[in-house]
Amino acid sequence: MKKFFLPLLATAFTFLSCAAPQGGAGSGAVDTKSFQQTLATPNVLLIDVRTPAEYAEGHIDGALNLDWTGGVLDQRMATLDKGKPVLLYCASGRRSAAAREAMSAAGFSDVKDLSGGITSWRNAGLPVK
């Protein structure tokens, strides 16, 4: 019985620990509508994690450019207010998802990233600067 029970218990524990949510209750990828609604709330920190060249080609108004790939976000993370809601976006959603995970691990409680990135924002007909 022990030969069967212990591996089963280990498998269950591994599965449940992997399924645990990351970050705070408000963390996760959101669609364009939810992103836009959260953006309208006070004290939101909007971060574009694309490169400066991508940012210059067009960005959401009010976004702070903290390049994920270049390590700028990592360098500046300690200076950001962990209590503020954070909205992240990139071109397609991959870099912002990685940045969200890093910020959640660093103690930011409410971090959301735009599913589909600025591409989905533009496809929805929303403005860029």
PDB file of N, CA and C in Angstrom, residues 43-105:
ATOM      1  N   ASN A  43      -4.564  56.283  -9.765  1.00  0.00           N
ATOM      2  CA  ASN A  43      -3.279  55.784  -9.253  1.00  0.00           C
ATOM      3  C   ASN A  43      -2.737  54.543  -9.948  1.00  0.00           C
ATOM      4  N   VAL A  44      -3.175  54.271 -11.165  1.00  0.00           N
ATOM      5  CA  VAL A  44      -2.664  53.117 -11.901  1.00  0.00           C
ATOM      6  C   VAL A  44      -1.308  53.465 -12.507  1.00  0.00           C
ATOM      7  N   LEU A  45      -0.384  52.533 -12.411  1.00  0.00           N
ATOM      8  CA  LEU A  45       0.930  52.682 -13.019  1.00  0.00           C
ATOM      9  C   LEU A  45       0.924  51.893 -14.324  1.00  0.00           C
ATOM     10  N   LEU A  46       1.008  52.596 -15.453  1.00  0.00           N
ATOM     11  CA  LEU A  46       0.983  51.987 -16.780  1.00  0.00           C
ATOM     12  C   LEU A  46       2.410  51.868 -17.298  1.00  0.00           C
ATOM     13  N   ILE A  47       2.838  50.642 -17.594  1.00  0.00           N
ATOM     14  CA  ILE A  47       4.217  50.404 -18.023  1.00  0.00           C
ATOM     15  C   ILE A  47       4.242  49.670 -19.360  1.00  0.00           C
ATOM     16  N   ASP A  48       4.960  50.265 -20.306  1.00  0.00           N
ATOM     17  CA  ASP A  48       5.228  49.659 -21.607  1.00  0.00           C
ATOM     18  C   ASP A  48       6.593  48.993 -21.489  1.00  0.00           C
ATOM     19  N   VAL A  49       6.641  47.664 -21.600  1.00  0.00           N
ATOM     20  CA  VAL A  49       7.900  46.945 -21.398  1.00  0.00           C
ATOM     21  C   VAL A  49       8.647  46.675 -22.706  1.00  0.00           C
ATOM     22  N   ARG A  50       8.226  47.323 -23.789  1.00  0.00           N
ATOM     23  CA  ARG A  50       8.907  47.164 -25.080  1.00  0.00           C
ATOM     24  C   ARG A  50      10.198  47.986 -25.102  1.00  0.00           C
ATOM     25  N   THR A  51      10.950  47.827 -26.164  1.00  0.00           N
ATOM     26  CA  THR A  51      12.195  48.581 -26.323  1.00  0.00           C
ATOM     27  C   THR A  51      11.873  50.055 -26.575  1.00  0.00           C
ATOM     28  N   PRO A  52      12.831  50.954 -26.338  1.00  0.00           N
ATOM     29  CA  PRO A  52      12.596  52.370 -26.638  1.00  0.00           C
ATOM     30  C   PRO A  52      12.213  52.617 -28.099  1.00  0.00           C
ATOM     31  N   ALA A  53      12.784  51.859 -29.026  1.00  0.00           N
ATOM     32  CA  ALA A  53      12.439  52.025 -30.446  1.00  0.00           C
ATOM     33  C   ALA A  53      10.981  51.652 -30.697  1.00  0.00           C
ATOM     34  N   GLU A  54      10.516  50.569 -30.088  1.00  0.00           N
ATOM     35  CA  GLU A  54       9.111  50.167 -30.235  1.00  0.00           C
ATOM     36  C   GLU A  54       8.188  51.208 -29.602  1.00  0.00           C
ATOM     37  N   TYR A  55       8.587  51.699 -28.442  1.00  0.00           N
ATOM     38  CA  TYR A  55       7.806  52.718 -27.731  1.00  0.00           C
ATOM     39  C   TYR A  55       7.648  53.962 -28.603  1.00  0.00           C
ATOM     40  N   ALA A  56       8.722  54.363 -29.273  1.00  0.00           N
ATOM     41  CA  ALA A  56       8.705  55.562 -30.121  1.00  0.00           C
ATOM     42  C   ALA A  56       7.768  55.406 -31.317  1.00  0.00           C
ATOM     43  N   GLU A  57       7.523  54.181 -31.745  1.00  0.00           N
ATOM     44  CA  GLU A  57       6.623  53.929 -32.876  1.00  0.00           C
ATOM     45  C   GLU A  57       5.151  54.096 -32.501  1.00  0.00           C
ATOM     46  N   GLY A  58       4.869  54.201 -31.226  1.00  0.00           N
ATOM     47  CA  GLY A  58       3.502  54.378 -30.750  1.00  0.00           C
ATOM     48  C   GLY A  58       3.293  53.650 -29.441  1.00  0.00           C
ATOM     49  N   HIS A  59       2.655  54.330 -28.503  1.00  0.00           N
ATOM     50  CA  HIS A  59       2.420  53.761 -27.179  1.00  0.00           C
ATOM     51  C   HIS A  59       1.098  54.283 -26.624  1.00  0.00           C
ATOM     52  N   ILE A  60       0.611  53.640 -25.587  1.00  0.00           N
ATOM     53  CA  ILE A  60      -0.599  54.094 -24.919  1.00  0.00           C
ATOM     54  C   ILE A  60      -0.241  55.343 -24.124  1.00  0.00           C
ATOM     55  N   ASP A  61      -1.061  56.374 -24.272  1.00  0.00           N
ATOM     56  CA  ASP A  61      -0.792  57.654 -23.621  1.00  0.00           C
ATOM     57  C   ASP A  61      -0.620  57.474 -22.112  1.00  0.00           C
ATOM     58  N   GLY A  62       0.434  58.054 -21.584  1.00  0.00           N
ATOM     59  CA  GLY A  62       0.709  58.005 -20.154  1.00  0.00           C
ATOM     60  C   GLY A  62       1.596  56.847 -19.728  1.00  0.00           C
ATOM     61  N   ALA A  63       1.984  55.998 -20.675  1.00  0.00           N
ATOM     62  CA  ALA A  63       2.801  54.831 -20.341  1.00  0.00           C
ATOM     63  C   ALA A  63       4.249  55.215 -20.071  1.00  0.00           C
ATOM     64  N   LEU A  64       4.806  54.588 -19.072  1.00  0.00           N
ATOM     65  CA  LEU A  64       6.215  54.714 -18.724  1.00  0.00           C
ATOM     66  C   LEU A  64       6.953  53.592 -19.452  1.00  0.00           C
ATOM     67  N   ASN A  65       8.010  53.914 -20.177  1.00  0.00           N
ATOM     68  CA  ASN A  65       8.749  52.898 -20.933  1.00  0.00           C
ATOM     69  C   ASN A  65       9.866  52.322 -20.077  1.00  0.00           C
ATOM     70  N   LEU A  66       9.672  51.082 -19.622  1.00  0.00           N
ATOM     71  CA  LEU A  66      10.682  50.369 -18.850  1.00  0.00           C
ATOM     72  C   LEU A  66      10.946  49.038 -19.553  1.00  0.00           C
ATOM     73  N   ASP A  67      11.923  49.035 -20.423  1.00  0.00           N
ATOM     74  CA  ASP A  67      12.257  47.904 -21.291  1.00  0.00           C
ATOM     75  C   ASP A  67      12.530  46.630 -20.489  1.00  0.00           C
ATOM     76  N   TRP A  68      11.755  45.583 -20.762  1.00  0.00           N
ATOM     77  CA  TRP A  68      11.941  44.299 -20.089  1.00  0.00           C
ATOM     78  C   TRP A  68      13.197  43.595 -20.597  1.00  0.00           C
ATOM     79  N   THR A  69      13.358  43.527 -21.896  1.00  0.00           N
ATOM     80  CA  THR A  69      14.480  42.816 -22.499  1.00  0.00           C
ATOM     81  C   THR A  69      15.815  43.454 -22.124  1.00  0.00           C
ATOM     82  N   GLY A  70      15.859  44.761 -22.054  1.00  0.00           N
ATOM     83  CA  GLY A  70      17.087  45.476 -21.716  1.00  0.00           C
ATOM     84  C   GLY A  70      17.375  45.547 -20.228  1.00  0.00           C
ATOM     85  N   GLY A  71      16.488  45.006 -19.397  1.00  0.00           N
ATOM     86  CA  GLY A  71      16.711  44.980 -17.957  1.00  0.00           C
ATOM     87  C   GLY A  71      16.334  46.254 -17.223  1.00  0.00           C
ATOM     88  N   VAL A  72      15.755  47.219 -17.915  1.00  0.00           N
ATOM     89  CA  VAL A  72      15.407  48.496 -17.284  1.00  0.00           C
ATOM     90  C   VAL A  72      14.341  48.297 -16.207  1.00  0.00           C
ATOM     91  N   LEU A  73      13.351  47.467 -16.484  1.00  0.00           N
ATOM     92  CA  LEU A  73      12.307  47.225 -15.480  1.00  0.00           C
ATOM     93  C   LEU A  73      12.906  46.617 -14.221  1.00  0.00           C
ATOM     94  N   ASP A  74      13.791  45.648 -14.372  1.00  0.00           N
ATOM     95  CA  ASP A  74      14.450  45.049 -13.206  1.00  0.00           C
ATOM     96  C   ASP A  74      15.197  46.094 -12.386  1.00  0.00           C
ATOM     97  N   GLN A  75      15.883  47.010 -13.072  1.00  0.00           N
ATOM     98  CA  GLN A  75      16.654  48.047 -12.388  1.00  0.00           C
ATOM     99  C   GLN A  75      15.755  49.021 -11.635  1.00  0.00           C
ATOM    100  N   ARG A  76      14.591  49.325 -12.196  1.00  0.00           N
ATOM    101  CA  ARG A  76      13.709  50.339 -11.613  1.00  0.00           C
ATOM    102  C   ARG A  76      12.647  49.773 -10.672  1.00  0.00           C
ATOM    103  N   MET A  77      12.491  48.457 -10.645  1.00  0.00           N
ATOM    104  CA  MET A  77      11.406  47.848  -9.882  1.00  0.00           C
ATOM    105  C   MET A  77      11.402  48.257  -8.411  1.00  0.00           C
ATOM    106  N   ALA A  78      12.561  48.365  -7.807  1.00  0.00           N
ATOM    107  CA  ALA A  78      12.651  48.713  -6.391  1.00  0.00           C
ATOM    108  C   ALA A  78      12.158  50.131  -6.105  1.00  0.00           C
ATOM    109  N   THR A  79      12.117  50.985  -7.121  1.00  0.00           N
ATOM    110  CA  THR A  79      11.684  52.372  -6.926  1.00  0.00           C
ATOM    111  C   THR A  79      10.182  52.558  -7.144  1.00  0.00           C
ATOM    112  N   LEU A  80       9.503  51.514  -7.605  1.00  0.00           N
ATOM    113  CA  LEU A  80       8.072  51.618  -7.896  1.00  0.00           C
ATOM    114  C   LEU A  80       7.239  51.273  -6.666  1.00  0.00           C
ATOM    115  N   ASP A  81       6.065  51.868  -6.570  1.00  0.00           N
ATOM    116  CA  ASP A  81       5.157  51.652  -5.445  1.00  0.00           C
ATOM    117  C   ASP A  81       4.449  50.305  -5.590  1.00  0.00           C
ATOM    118  N   LYS A  82       4.754  49.369  -4.690  1.00  0.00           N
ATOM    119  CA  LYS A  82       4.168  48.029  -4.748  1.00  0.00           C
ATOM    120  C   LYS A  82       2.680  48.018  -4.412  1.00  0.00           C
ATOM    121  N   GLY A  83       2.192  49.086  -3.816  1.00  0.00           N
ATOM    122  CA  GLY A  83       0.786  49.155  -3.446  1.00  0.00           C
ATOM    123  C   GLY A  83      -0.131  49.645  -4.557  1.00  0.00           C
ATOM    124  N   LYS A  84       0.454  50.204  -5.613  1.00  0.00           N
ATOM    125  CA  LYS A  84      -0.359  50.713  -6.726  1.00  0.00           C
ATOM    126  C   LYS A  84      -0.713  49.587  -7.693  1.00  0.00           C
ATOM    127  N   PRO A  85      -1.889  49.684  -8.306  1.00  0.00           N
ATOM    128  CA  PRO A  85      -2.188  48.735  -9.379  1.00  0.00           C
ATOM    129  C   PRO A  85      -1.254  48.997 -10.562  1.00  0.00           C
ATOM    130  N   VAL A  86      -0.770  47.935 -11.180  1.00  0.00           N
ATOM    131  CA  VAL A  86       0.162  48.049 -12.298  1.00  0.00           C
ATOM    132  C   VAL A  86      -0.450  47.397 -13.533  1.00  0.00           C
ATOM    133  N   LEU A  87      -0.390  48.111 -14.647  1.00  0.00           N
ATOM    134  CA  LEU A  87      -0.800  47.582 -15.944  1.00  0.00           C
ATOM    135  C   LEU A  87       0.429  47.513 -16.834  1.00  0.00           C
ATOM    136  N   LEU A  88       0.668  46.359 -17.418  1.00  0.00           N
ATOM    137  CA  LEU A  88       1.823  46.140 -18.281  1.00  0.00           C
ATOM    138  C   LEU A  88       1.361  45.771 -19.684  1.00  0.00           C
ATOM    139  N   TYR A  89       2.136  46.181 -20.675  1.00  0.00           N
ATOM    140  CA  TYR A  89       1.885  45.703 -22.030  1.00  0.00           C
ATOM    141  C   TYR A  89       3.180  45.706 -22.820  1.00  0.00           C
ATOM    142  N   CYS A  90       3.178  44.904 -23.880  1.00  0.00           N
ATOM    143  CA  CYS A  90       4.292  44.858 -24.827  1.00  0.00           C
ATOM    144  C   CYS A  90       3.684  44.780 -26.219  1.00  0.00           C
ATOM    145  N   ALA A  91       4.348  44.157 -27.149  1.00  0.00           N
ATOM    146  CA  ALA A  91       3.808  44.050 -28.509  1.00  0.00           C
ATOM    147  C   ALA A  91       2.741  42.965 -28.610  1.00  0.00           C
ATOM    148  N   SER A  92       3.007  41.797 -28.023  1.00  0.00           N
ATOM    149  CA  SER A  92       2.088  40.668 -28.190  1.00  0.00           C
ATOM    150  C   SER A  92       1.600  40.043 -26.891  1.00  0.00           C
ATOM    151  N   GLY A  93       2.215  40.371 -25.771  1.00  0.00           N
ATOM    152  CA  GLY A  93       1.805  39.830 -24.482  1.00  0.00           C
ATOM    153  C   GLY A  93       2.816  38.905 -23.830  1.00  0.00           C
ATOM    154  N   ARG A  94       3.835  38.488 -24.557  1.00  0.00           N
ATOM    155  CA  ARG A  94       4.825  37.565 -23.981  1.00  0.00           C
ATOM    156  C   ARG A  94       5.743  38.255 -22.963  1.00  0.00           C
ATOM    157  N   ARG A  95       6.325  39.364 -23.350  1.00  0.00           N
ATOM    158  CA  ARG A  95       7.233  40.072 -22.431  1.00  0.00           C
ATOM    159  C   ARG A  95       6.479  40.614 -21.228  1.00  0.00           C
ATOM    160  N   SER A  96       5.274  41.137 -21.457  1.00  0.00           N
ATOM    161  CA  SER A  96       4.512  41.682 -20.332  1.00  0.00           C
ATOM    162  C   SER A  96       4.089  40.575 -19.368  1.00  0.00           C
ATOM    163  N   ALA A  97       3.824  39.373 -19.865  1.00  0.00           N
ATOM    164  CA  ALA A  97       3.494  38.247 -18.982  1.00  0.00           C
ATOM    165  C   ALA A  97       4.700  37.880 -18.118  1.00  0.00           C
ATOM    166  N   ALA A  98       5.887  37.868 -18.718  1.00  0.00           N
ATOM    167  CA  ALA A  98       7.108  37.579 -17.960  1.00  0.00           C
ATOM    168  C   ALA A  98       7.369  38.678 -16.933  1.00  0.00           C
ATOM    169  N   ALA A  99       7.148  39.924 -17.323  1.00  0.00           N
ATOM    170  CA  ALA A  99       7.336  41.052 -16.406  1.00  0.00           C
ATOM    171  C   ALA A  99       6.327  40.981 -15.262  1.00  0.00           C
ATOM    172  N   ARG A 100       5.091  40.589 -15.572  1.00  0.00           N
ATOM    173  CA  ARG A 100       4.055  40.447 -14.530  1.00  0.00           C
ATOM    174  C   ARG A 100       4.479  39.409 -13.504  1.00  0.00           C
ATOM    175  N   GLU A 101       4.975  38.277 -13.971  1.00  0.00           N
ATOM    176  CA  GLU A 101       5.422  37.235 -13.050  1.00  0.00           C
ATOM    177  C   GLU A 101       6.561  37.732 -12.164  1.00  0.00           C
ATOM    178  N   ALA A 102       7.499  38.467 -12.744  1.00  0.00           N
ATOM    179  CA  ALA A 102       8.628  38.997 -11.971  1.00  0.00           C
ATOM    180  C   ALA A 102       8.153  40.015 -10.937  1.00  0.00           C
ATOM    181  N   MET A 103       7.231  40.882 -11.336  1.00  0.00           N
ATOM    182  CA  MET A 103       6.733  41.894 -10.401  1.00  0.00           C
ATOM    183  C   MET A 103       5.913  41.250  -9.285  1.00  0.00           C
ATOM    184  N   SER A 104       5.112  40.259  -9.613  1.00  0.00           N
ATOM    185  CA  SER A 104       4.343  39.547  -8.589  1.00  0.00           C
ATOM    186  C   SER A 104       5.282  38.862  -7.604  1.00  0.00           C
ATOM    187  N   ALA A 105       6.332  38.237  -8.118  1.00  0.00           N
ATOM    188  CA  ALA A 105       7.318  37.577  -7.261  1.00  0.00           C
ATOM    189  C   ALA A 105       8.053  38.579  -6.379  1.00  0.00           C
TER     190      ALA A 105
END
